[in-house]
């Protein structure tokens, strides 16, 4: 059976379309009262992530509420470190916290990786099956993973950070440990995403959320080679979108990886991105999420400007996840503005 709305897949295949598809990073989450209602019934975030029926329910919520062109499987990037042997806690109002972190080569050696780690994530694959049934072919389903460097940041730092200086310290003092860890994470991501694709996701996105703490030389050493391995391993079975938040300095190297799509944030403007990628690269993004605090006229103007600036070969999105306190009406207005846009 074919998808009723395959606009996202057609753009990723390089087909000509009349408007960009739109979905939002963090579309499933606290902007939706129905999400907050599900969360309130549970003891915590991790319980939600590990319950396939609820995963399907909250993955569908933004498809129903916002009529976006894609669903993104509700989960978290931190399920991968957990499957490798580093459990996390989600501390209310503070974010993720890891009781155990990676410091030595022996710590890296003790981690589970590849298929052995991926097979511990059965609840994610069950969630995909349930979600596909509930979606009933309405829109494509996006699966995702953190990028090796971003997961490395959490596994070494043990929590969120503005600088990730503890994680970066390892890059400069023990690059041998860093590379060994990055390779183990990469092997696990590949095994995990292969299982997600086998379970039925139509697209995968790799979130390199902390790319922006590096400079281009260190990004070339500690992120690009691993992203390339992931793209090479998966590209024949599924379109891959890379989202390197803050990595404007490595746009050329990222483009050269040759993924189906490349997400950019608002620190890069569309015209500059196009000078590097050319007109045919599928770019995703990049409205500043704060635009959605503005009035309706401003939101539609900015949506139109974004669509015009990128031109075709574009997936409309924000430049990062939607902020939880964004008025839902404004989010809807943004989605509808993009859906009214037509390439001339
Ligand atoms: O709609 C979607 O985008 C799918 C769901 C999704 C979540 N996390 C749910 C979530 C996705 C794609 C992620 C990825 C994720 N998780 C990233 C990469 C994307 C990005 O934002 O850069 C990162 C860095 C994480 C790690 C993470 N998870 C943090 C830092 C936090 C706490 C921050 C916060 O907003 O509280 C989470 C928790 C989290 N993951 C929430 C949601 C909806 C909020 C927790 C809650 O409901 O209480």
Short mmCIF file of C-alpha atoms and ligand atoms in Angstrom, two decimals:
data_model
loop_
_atom_site.label_atom_id
_atom_site.label_comp_id
_atom_site.label_asym_id
_atom_site.label_seq_id
_atom_site.Cartn_x
_atom_site.Cartn_y
_atom_site.Cartn_z
CA UNK A 1 0.00 0.00 0.00
CA UNK A 2 1.27 3.47 -0.86
CA UNK A 3 1.51 6.48 1.42
CA UNK A 4 -1.33 8.99 1.07
CA UNK A 5 1.11 11.88 1.48
CA UNK A 6 4.64 11.13 0.29
CA UNK A 7 5.73 14.74 -0.36
CA UNK A 8 8.74 14.40 1.97
CA UNK A 9 9.96 11.26 0.21
CA UNK A 10 9.52 12.81 -3.23
CA UNK A 11 11.66 15.81 -2.26
CA UNK A 12 14.33 13.53 -0.80
CA UNK A 13 14.37 11.58 -4.10
CA UNK A 14 14.98 14.85 -5.97
CA UNK A 15 11.54 15.03 -7.59
CA UNK A 16 9.92 18.32 -8.48
CA UNK A 17 7.13 19.34 -6.10
CA UNK A 18 4.85 22.38 -5.80
CA UNK A 19 5.68 23.31 -2.20
CA UNK A 20 8.13 22.16 0.47
CA UNK A 21 6.98 19.46 2.90
CA UNK A 22 6.89 20.61 6.52
CA UNK A 23 7.45 18.90 9.84
CA UNK A 24 8.92 20.29 13.08
CA UNK A 25 11.67 19.05 15.29
CA UNK A 26 10.09 18.35 18.73
CA UNK A 27 6.61 18.46 17.19
CA UNK A 28 5.65 15.66 19.60
CA UNK A 29 6.04 17.16 23.03
CA UNK A 30 5.08 19.84 25.46
CA UNK A 31 3.55 22.28 22.94
CA UNK A 32 0.60 19.86 22.79
CA UNK A 33 -1.87 19.72 25.72
CA UNK A 34 -2.63 16.09 24.77
CA UNK A 35 1.10 15.26 25.22
CA UNK A 36 1.19 16.94 28.62
CA UNK A 37 -1.90 14.94 29.60
CA UNK A 38 -0.18 11.64 28.73
CA UNK A 39 2.96 12.71 30.63
CA UNK A 40 0.97 13.61 33.74
CA UNK A 41 -0.42 10.09 33.95
CA UNK A 42 3.11 8.60 34.06
CA UNK A 43 5.90 8.47 36.59
CA UNK A 44 8.40 9.90 34.13
CA UNK A 45 9.66 10.53 30.62
CA UNK A 46 11.58 7.24 30.35
CA UNK A 47 8.42 5.24 31.06
CA UNK A 48 6.81 6.97 28.07
CA UNK A 49 9.78 6.26 25.80
CA UNK A 50 9.66 2.57 26.76
CA UNK A 51 5.89 2.06 26.23
CA UNK A 52 5.20 1.19 22.57
CA UNK A 53 1.45 1.93 22.73
CA UNK A 54 2.04 5.37 24.24
CA UNK A 55 4.89 6.04 21.79
CA UNK A 56 2.43 5.45 18.95
CA UNK A 57 -0.13 7.69 20.61
CA UNK A 58 2.18 10.68 21.12
CA UNK A 59 3.84 10.24 17.71
CA UNK A 60 0.40 10.61 16.09
CA UNK A 61 -0.61 13.63 18.18
CA UNK A 62 1.14 16.30 16.07
CA UNK A 63 0.03 14.62 12.85
CA UNK A 64 -3.58 15.04 14.03
CA UNK A 65 -3.16 18.45 15.66
CA UNK A 66 -0.91 20.17 13.12
CA UNK A 67 -1.44 18.19 9.89
CA UNK A 68 2.30 18.10 9.22
CA UNK A 69 3.75 16.14 6.28
CA UNK A 70 5.72 13.65 8.41
CA UNK A 71 5.60 11.92 11.77
CA UNK A 72 8.77 11.56 13.85
CA UNK A 73 8.90 8.53 16.12
CA UNK A 74 8.65 9.62 19.73
CA UNK A 75 11.80 8.53 21.54
CA UNK A 76 15.07 10.07 22.69
CA UNK A 77 18.67 10.02 21.50
CA UNK A 78 19.72 8.79 24.97
CA UNK A 79 18.25 5.31 24.48
CA UNK A 80 21.48 4.44 22.65
CA UNK A 81 23.91 5.15 25.53
CA UNK A 82 21.51 3.28 27.79
CA UNK A 83 21.55 0.22 25.50
CA UNK A 84 25.37 0.42 25.52
CA UNK A 85 25.38 0.18 29.32
CA UNK A 86 25.09 3.79 30.49
CA UNK A 87 21.59 4.35 31.91
CA UNK A 88 20.26 7.91 32.15
CA UNK A 89 17.73 9.72 34.26
CA UNK A 90 15.60 12.63 33.06
CA UNK A 91 15.64 15.16 35.87
CA UNK A 92 12.53 17.35 35.81
CA UNK A 93 13.33 20.89 34.60
CA UNK A 94 17.07 20.12 34.43
CA UNK A 95 17.44 17.52 31.68
CA UNK A 96 19.39 14.30 31.28
CA UNK A 97 21.81 12.95 33.90
CA UNK A 98 24.07 9.88 33.76
CA UNK A 99 25.09 8.37 37.12
CA UNK A 100 28.01 6.59 35.38
CA UNK A 101 30.20 8.23 32.68
CA UNK A 102 33.11 7.22 30.44
CA UNK A 103 36.60 8.21 31.62
CA UNK A 104 39.08 5.44 30.78
CA UNK A 105 39.85 2.95 28.02
CA UNK A 106 38.58 0.21 30.35
CA UNK A 107 35.23 2.06 30.56
CA UNK A 108 35.01 2.05 26.76
CA UNK A 109 35.95 -1.64 26.61
CA UNK A 110 33.17 -2.52 29.02
CA UNK A 111 30.45 -0.99 26.81
CA UNK A 112 28.05 -3.14 24.80
CA UNK A 113 28.01 -2.18 21.12
CA UNK A 114 26.76 -2.94 17.61
CA UNK A 115 24.03 -5.59 17.25
CA UNK A 116 24.36 -6.60 20.92
CA UNK A 117 23.35 -3.09 21.98
CA UNK A 118 20.77 -2.62 19.20
CA UNK A 119 18.93 -5.78 20.20
CA UNK A 120 18.29 -4.27 23.65
CA UNK A 121 16.09 -1.62 22.03
CA UNK A 122 13.18 -3.91 21.19
CA UNK A 123 10.73 -1.43 22.72
CA UNK A 124 11.69 1.10 20.01
CA UNK A 125 11.02 -1.37 17.19
CA UNK A 126 7.72 -2.36 18.85
CA UNK A 127 6.86 1.34 18.99
CA UNK A 128 7.52 1.62 15.25
CA UNK A 129 5.18 -1.28 14.47
CA UNK A 130 2.42 0.21 16.62
CA UNK A 131 2.96 3.65 15.13
CA UNK A 132 2.81 2.38 11.54
CA UNK A 133 -0.49 0.66 12.26
CA UNK A 134 -1.92 3.81 13.83
CA UNK A 135 -0.56 6.05 11.04
CA UNK A 136 -2.27 3.91 8.42
CA UNK A 137 -0.03 5.30 5.62
CA UNK A 138 -1.04 8.92 6.19
CA UNK A 139 2.49 10.37 6.13
CA UNK A 140 6.07 9.03 6.21
CA UNK A 141 7.58 8.07 9.56
CA UNK A 142 10.99 9.54 10.46
CA UNK A 143 13.28 7.54 12.74
CA UNK A 144 16.30 9.15 14.36
CA UNK A 145 19.48 8.79 16.31
CA UNK A 146 21.92 11.13 17.98
CA UNK A 147 25.15 11.58 16.05
CA UNK A 148 28.26 9.85 17.44
CA UNK A 149 29.79 13.11 18.66
CA UNK A 150 26.61 14.28 20.41
CA UNK A 151 26.17 10.94 22.20
CA UNK A 152 29.89 11.03 23.09
CA UNK A 153 29.24 14.43 24.73
CA UNK A 154 26.57 12.98 27.04
CA UNK A 155 28.47 9.77 27.77
CA UNK A 156 31.63 11.61 28.86
CA UNK A 157 30.14 14.80 30.35
CA UNK A 158 27.27 12.93 32.02
CA UNK A 159 24.80 15.79 31.58
CA UNK A 160 23.96 18.77 29.41
CA UNK A 161 26.45 21.62 29.34
CA UNK A 162 26.99 24.95 27.58
CA UNK A 163 30.61 24.11 26.73
CA UNK A 164 30.91 20.32 27.08
CA UNK A 165 34.43 21.07 28.27
CA UNK A 166 34.81 17.75 30.08
CA UNK A 167 33.91 15.84 26.91
CA UNK A 168 36.13 18.12 24.78
CA UNK A 169 39.00 17.67 27.22
CA UNK A 170 39.10 14.00 26.24
CA UNK A 171 39.42 14.95 22.55
CA UNK A 172 42.59 16.90 23.34
CA UNK A 173 44.11 14.74 26.08
CA UNK A 174 43.12 11.20 25.09
CA UNK A 175 42.12 11.18 21.41
CA UNK A 176 42.77 7.43 21.38
CA UNK A 177 40.01 6.83 23.94
CA UNK A 178 37.76 9.33 22.17
CA UNK A 179 38.09 7.61 18.79
CA UNK A 180 37.55 4.17 20.27
CA UNK A 181 34.38 5.38 21.97
CA UNK A 182 33.16 7.23 18.86
CA UNK A 183 33.66 4.07 16.79
CA UNK A 184 31.71 1.94 19.27
CA UNK A 185 28.88 4.46 19.28
CA UNK A 186 28.93 4.56 15.46
CA UNK A 187 28.72 0.76 15.21
CA UNK A 188 25.76 0.82 17.58
CA UNK A 189 23.95 3.61 15.73
CA UNK A 190 24.33 1.73 12.43
CA UNK A 191 22.96 -1.51 13.93
CA UNK A 192 20.14 0.40 15.64
CA UNK A 193 19.10 2.39 12.57
CA UNK A 194 19.22 -0.74 10.41
CA UNK A 195 16.71 -2.29 12.82
CA UNK A 196 14.57 0.84 12.72
CA UNK A 197 14.57 0.80 8.92
CA UNK A 198 13.73 -2.92 8.91
CA UNK A 199 10.86 -2.12 11.28
CA UNK A 200 9.49 0.35 8.75
CA UNK A 201 10.69 3.94 9.22
CA UNK A 202 10.85 5.77 5.88
CA UNK A 203 13.60 8.32 6.63
CA UNK A 204 16.28 8.63 9.31
CA UNK A 205 17.63 11.85 10.80
CA UNK A 206 20.93 12.09 12.68
CA UNK A 207 20.92 14.84 15.36
CA UNK A 208 24.38 16.30 15.93
CA UNK A 209 22.96 18.73 18.46
CA UNK A 210 26.29 19.74 19.99
CA UNK A 211 28.29 20.06 16.75
CA UNK A 212 28.54 23.78 17.45
CA UNK A 213 30.88 23.34 20.43
CA UNK A 214 33.66 22.24 18.03
CA UNK A 215 35.72 24.11 15.45
CA UNK A 216 36.04 22.93 11.87
CA UNK A 217 39.36 21.08 12.36
CA UNK A 218 38.07 19.08 15.34
CA UNK A 219 34.72 18.53 13.63
CA UNK A 220 36.63 17.08 10.65
CA UNK A 221 38.42 14.65 13.00
CA UNK A 222 35.79 13.72 15.53
CA UNK A 223 32.47 13.93 13.74
CA UNK A 224 32.64 13.93 9.92
CA UNK A 225 34.29 10.47 9.51
CA UNK A 226 31.66 8.84 11.73
CA UNK A 227 28.75 10.60 10.03
CA UNK A 228 30.17 9.42 6.72
CA UNK A 229 30.25 5.81 7.95
CA UNK A 230 26.61 6.03 9.01
CA UNK A 231 25.51 7.53 5.69
CA UNK A 232 27.47 4.93 3.69
CA UNK A 233 25.96 2.08 5.72
CA UNK A 234 22.36 3.24 5.37
CA UNK A 235 22.03 5.28 2.20
CA UNK A 236 21.02 2.35 -0.03
CA UNK A 237 18.15 1.36 2.25
CA UNK A 238 16.75 4.73 3.38
CA UNK A 239 17.19 8.50 2.89
CA UNK A 240 19.43 10.01 5.58
CA UNK A 241 19.09 13.60 6.84
CA UNK A 242 22.03 14.99 8.83
CA UNK A 243 21.29 17.80 11.29
CA UNK A 244 24.53 19.29 12.61
CA UNK A 245 23.32 22.09 14.89
CA UNK A 246 25.72 25.03 14.90
CA UNK A 247 28.24 23.54 12.43
CA UNK A 248 28.16 26.38 9.89
CA UNK A 249 31.96 26.16 9.77
CA UNK A 250 31.86 22.63 8.32
CA UNK A 251 29.08 23.02 5.78
CA UNK A 252 31.32 22.01 2.88
CA UNK A 253 32.54 18.83 4.58
CA UNK A 254 28.97 17.98 5.59
CA UNK A 255 27.73 18.55 2.04
CA UNK A 256 30.52 16.30 0.72
CA UNK A 257 29.24 13.36 2.81
CA UNK A 258 26.46 13.21 0.23
CA UNK A 259 23.47 12.48 2.49
CA UNK A 260 19.98 12.79 0.97
CA UNK A 261 19.23 15.79 3.16
CA UNK A 262 21.13 18.31 5.29
CA UNK A 263 19.43 20.24 8.09
CA UNK A 264 20.68 23.70 8.98
CA UNK A 265 19.90 26.11 11.79
CA UNK A 266 19.24 29.86 11.63
CA UNK A 267 22.93 30.77 12.03
CA UNK A 268 23.32 29.86 8.36
CA UNK A 269 21.22 31.77 5.88
CA UNK A 270 19.75 29.97 2.91
CA UNK A 271 21.63 32.06 0.33
CA UNK A 272 24.99 31.28 1.96
CA UNK A 273 24.13 27.57 2.24
CA UNK A 274 23.23 27.49 -1.45
CA UNK A 275 26.61 29.00 -2.43
CA UNK A 276 28.20 25.89 -0.90
CA UNK A 277 25.67 23.16 -1.67
CA UNK A 278 24.30 24.37 -5.00
CA UNK A 279 20.58 24.43 -5.87
CA UNK A 280 19.92 20.66 -5.86
CA UNK A 281 20.98 19.63 -2.37
CA UNK A 282 17.92 18.97 -0.21
CA UNK A 283 18.28 21.42 2.70
CA UNK A 284 16.06 21.34 5.76
CA UNK A 285 15.24 24.18 8.12
CA UNK A 286 15.79 26.77 9.30
CA UNK A 287 13.45 29.30 10.87
CA UNK A 288 14.47 30.61 14.29
CA UNK A 289 11.99 28.94 16.70
CA UNK A 290 11.55 32.37 18.36
CA UNK A 291 9.78 33.64 15.22
CA UNK A 292 6.84 31.56 16.45
CA UNK A 293 6.41 33.95 19.38
CA UNK A 294 5.55 36.73 16.89
CA UNK A 295 2.15 37.71 15.48
CA UNK A 296 0.53 35.86 12.59
CA UNK A 297 1.59 38.33 9.89
CA UNK A 298 5.22 38.11 10.93
CA UNK A 299 5.07 34.32 11.04
CA UNK A 300 3.63 34.05 7.51
CA UNK A 301 6.07 36.62 6.14
CA UNK A 302 9.01 34.75 7.64
CA UNK A 303 7.68 31.40 6.41
CA UNK A 304 7.35 32.76 2.88
CA UNK A 305 10.77 34.37 3.01
CA UNK A 306 12.31 31.08 4.12
CA UNK A 307 10.61 29.10 1.33
CA UNK A 308 11.66 31.67 -1.30
CA UNK A 309 15.22 31.91 -0.01
CA UNK A 310 15.83 28.15 -0.15
CA UNK A 311 13.96 27.58 -3.41
CA UNK A 312 13.07 24.01 -4.40
CA UNK A 313 14.91 21.02 -2.87
CA UNK A 314 13.83 22.18 0.57
CA UNK A 315 12.11 20.66 3.60
CA UNK A 316 10.53 23.38 5.74
CA UNK A 317 11.30 23.13 9.45
CA UNK A 318 12.61 25.22 12.30
CA UNK A 319 16.36 25.55 12.84
CA UNK A 320 16.02 23.50 16.06
CA UNK A 321 13.23 22.00 18.15
CA UNK A 322 10.10 24.03 18.81
CA UNK A 323 10.24 25.62 22.27
CA UNK A 324 7.75 24.10 24.74
CA UNK A 325 6.12 27.46 25.58
CA UNK A 326 5.29 28.34 21.96
CA UNK A 327 1.57 29.11 21.52
CA UNK A 328 0.04 26.18 19.64
CA UNK A 329 -1.99 28.52 17.42
CA UNK A 330 1.25 30.09 16.18
CA UNK A 331 2.74 26.69 15.38
CA UNK A 332 -0.39 25.86 13.37
CA UNK A 333 -0.17 29.19 11.58
CA UNK A 334 3.44 28.48 10.59
CA UNK A 335 2.56 25.02 9.25
CA UNK A 336 -0.39 26.41 7.30
CA UNK A 337 1.67 29.28 5.87
CA UNK A 338 4.16 26.80 4.42
CA UNK A 339 1.33 24.62 3.11
CA UNK A 340 -0.14 27.61 1.24
CA UNK A 341 3.21 28.51 -0.36
CA UNK A 342 3.78 27.59 -4.02
CA UNK A 343 7.01 27.69 -6.03
CA UNK A 344 6.50 30.12 -8.91
O1 LIG B 1 8.95 15.31 18.23
C1 LIG B 1 10.13 14.92 18.18
O2 LIG B 1 11.05 15.61 17.72
C2 LIG B 1 10.45 13.50 18.64
C3 LIG B 1 10.88 13.40 19.97
C4 LIG B 1 12.28 13.74 20.42
C5 LIG B 1 12.57 13.90 21.80
N1 LIG B 1 13.90 14.03 21.96
C6 LIG B 1 11.55 13.89 22.86
C7 LIG B 1 11.84 14.59 24.13
C8 LIG B 1 13.50 13.85 19.74
C9 LIG B 1 13.78 13.81 18.25
C10 LIG B 1 14.51 14.02 20.73
C11 LIG B 1 15.95 14.10 20.43
C12 LIG B 1 16.86 14.64 21.43
N2 LIG B 1 16.93 14.35 22.77
C13 LIG B 1 17.96 15.48 21.14
C14 LIG B 1 18.33 15.96 19.78
C15 LIG B 1 17.45 17.07 19.34
C16 LIG B 1 17.81 18.41 19.89
O3 LIG B 1 16.95 18.99 20.57
O4 LIG B 1 18.93 18.87 19.65
C17 LIG B 1 18.63 15.75 22.35
C18 LIG B 1 19.83 16.65 22.52
C19 LIG B 1 17.97 15.02 23.37
C20 LIG B 1 18.34 14.93 24.80
C21 LIG B 1 17.27 15.46 25.65
N3 LIG B 1 16.05 14.84 25.86
C22 LIG B 1 17.28 16.63 26.44
C23 LIG B 1 18.42 17.61 26.49
C24 LIG B 1 16.04 16.70 27.08
C25 LIG B 1 15.60 17.70 28.14
C26 LIG B 1 15.30 19.00 27.53
C27 LIG B 1 13.89 19.41 27.74
O5 LIG B 1 13.32 19.95 26.78
O6 LIG B 1 13.36 19.20 28.84
C28 LIG B 1 15.26 15.61 26.68
C29 LIG B 1 13.89 15.31 27.09
C30 LIG B 1 12.86 15.23 26.02
N4 LIG B 1 12.99 14.49 24.87
C31 LIG B 1 11.57 15.82 26.03
C32 LIG B 1 10.92 15.41 24.86
C33 LIG B 1 9.50 15.72 24.43
C34 LIG B 1 10.98 16.67 27.15
C35 LIG B 1 10.80 15.83 28.36
C36 LIG B 1 9.43 15.76 28.94
O7 LIG B 1 8.42 15.48 28.26
O8 LIG B 1 9.37 15.91 30.16
#
